Amino acid sequence: QSKEKGRNLYTFFEQEMSQQASRHLQLLNSLRGAVSNNEMSLVYQPKVDMHSNKIMGAEALLRWNNNDFGFVSPAEFIPVLEGSSLISQVGHWVLDQAFSQLKYWYSAGQWREDMGLAINISPKQLLDKSFVEQVEVLLAKHDIPASLVEFEITENVLVENTERITQVLLQLTELGISFSIDDFGTGYSSLAYLKKLPIEVLKIDKSFIDHCTTEGNDQAIVRSILSICNELGLTSVAEGVEYQEQQHQLQDMGCDLLQGYLFSRPVPADEFEMLLK
Ligand code: C2E
Ligand code: MG
Ligand code: MG
Ligand code: MG
């Protein structure tokens, strides 16, 4: 009987796995035409100053709306893109689109010099041989100061290919771009890179922010990250702030910037413009 149970369980996993694999393939197929069919768009989520609530910048986030699948979460389709060479094409579109929007806001006097536009960059893009050149060409094309641009990368990207990645980050820093570590505290890397690499911002992962008002351990972790930021002169950002209690707690602890649904969801460019006004 237990053998049979085992077999049933096995076929259950098999089915589950092949369903996942076929969804992956279907998404991949649809993603091939996503850029040329205008199915991709960017939304912008503000980062606000912890005291004044003043908007100090935004994070650009990718959205995909497809006829067959509707809106698919980036948490699902980004890994599909990353598993193919499509991430380079889509990543290039994201940069082009974000720079063009930034140029528009900047020329209209709506984007201040002290604001930063953050763009998520996947590890594969950073390792792309032509990435630095791509960025340089796009900065020139849109004629925007690189100092307004921030790239968000995750710690894990620094674990492998360390030398190559270091070189790429330094080249991009030379262009004037700055770097944030996204989802800080959830990766597998040592902290040594913080003193070696040109990192300016740590974004504290939402998983630590969620219960920072009630869980002693989460609070201790957030405090420790903030103290690292203080000691090393880095800017701190809390991700996923949803409640006023969290805001007050983070203000007390001295987190520089806050980002989350409490202030605004990620919104289309025209709505973000309203927030700026
Ligand atoms: P991320 O970079 O850590 O972005 C933060 C995610 O948290 C976003 O999800 C954002 O919408 C969500 N979020 C912000 N505030 C709150 C909040 O208060 N509550 C909750 N529950 N969620 C909040 P999103 O837009 O679904 O993106 C998911 C992930 O997909 C991003 O995580 C990023 O890793 C990736 N991603 C998004 N756009 C791009 C892109 O253009 N390029 C690349 N390479 N990755 C991207
Ligand atoms: Mg991010
Ligand atoms: Mg994040
Ligand atoms: Mg995150």
PDB file of N, CA, C and O in Angstrom, residues 13-14 150 163 168 173 177 221 231 246:
ATOM      1  N   PHE A  13       3.983  14.571  -8.417  1.00  0.00           N
ATOM      2  CA  PHE A  13       5.112  15.492  -8.633  1.00  0.00           C
ATOM      3  C   PHE A  13       5.435  15.611 -10.116  1.00  0.00           C
ATOM      4  O   PHE A  13       5.719  16.700 -10.608  1.00  0.00           O
ATOM      5  N   GLU A  14       5.390  14.464 -10.806  1.00  0.00           N
ATOM      6  CA  GLU A  14       5.687  14.480 -12.231  1.00  0.00           C
ATOM      7  C   GLU A  14       4.736  15.408 -12.985  1.00  0.00           C
ATOM      8  O   GLU A  14       5.144  16.217 -13.797  1.00  0.00           O
ATOM      9  N   GLU A 150      20.438  55.133 -10.921  1.00  0.00           N
ATOM     10  CA  GLU A 150      20.904  54.177  -9.919  1.00  0.00           C
ATOM     11  C   GLU A 150      20.569  52.780 -10.428  1.00  0.00           C
ATOM     12  O   GLU A 150      19.467  52.572 -10.922  1.00  0.00           O
ATOM     13  N   GLU A 163      35.335  38.968 -10.103  1.00  0.00           N
ATOM     14  CA  GLU A 163      36.272  39.891 -10.742  1.00  0.00           C
ATOM     15  C   GLU A 163      35.634  40.644 -11.904  1.00  0.00           C
ATOM     16  O   GLU A 163      35.781  41.856 -12.036  1.00  0.00           O
ATOM     17  N   VAL A 168      32.897  45.590 -14.118  1.00  0.00           N
ATOM     18  CA  VAL A 168      31.720  46.211 -14.725  1.00  0.00           C
ATOM     19  C   VAL A 168      31.188  47.335 -13.825  1.00  0.00           C
ATOM     20  O   VAL A 168      30.874  48.433 -14.293  1.00  0.00           O
ATOM     21  N   THR A 173      30.419  53.006 -12.685  1.00  0.00           N
ATOM     22  CA  THR A 173      30.601  54.096 -11.727  1.00  0.00           C
ATOM     23  C   THR A 173      31.343  55.247 -12.386  1.00  0.00           C
ATOM     24  O   THR A 173      31.050  56.419 -12.153  1.00  0.00           O
ATOM     25  N   ILE A 177      27.122  56.378 -12.790  1.00  0.00           N
ATOM     26  CA  ILE A 177      25.975  55.643 -12.265  1.00  0.00           C
ATOM     27  C   ILE A 177      26.294  55.140 -10.862  1.00  0.00           C
ATOM     28  O   ILE A 177      27.441  54.805 -10.567  1.00  0.00           O
ATOM     29  N   ILE A 221      17.699  42.921  13.318  1.00  0.00           N
ATOM     30  CA  ILE A 221      18.347  42.847  11.998  1.00  0.00           C
ATOM     31  C   ILE A 221      18.296  44.201  11.305  1.00  0.00           C
ATOM     32  O   ILE A 221      19.295  44.691  10.769  1.00  0.00           O
ATOM     33  N   GLU A 231      27.847  53.499   9.689  1.00  0.00           N
ATOM     34  CA  GLU A 231      29.305  53.360   9.805  1.00  0.00           C
ATOM     35  C   GLU A 231      29.982  53.513   8.448  1.00  0.00           C
ATOM     36  O   GLU A 231      31.071  54.066   8.348  1.00  0.00           O
ATOM     37  N   GLN A 246       4.956  50.870  11.043  1.00  0.00           N
ATOM     38  CA  GLN A 246       6.284  50.576  10.485  1.00  0.00           C
ATOM     39  C   GLN A 246       7.020  51.876  10.184  1.00  0.00           C
ATOM     40  O   GLN A 246       8.207  52.013  10.467  1.00  0.00           O
TER      41      GLN A 246
END
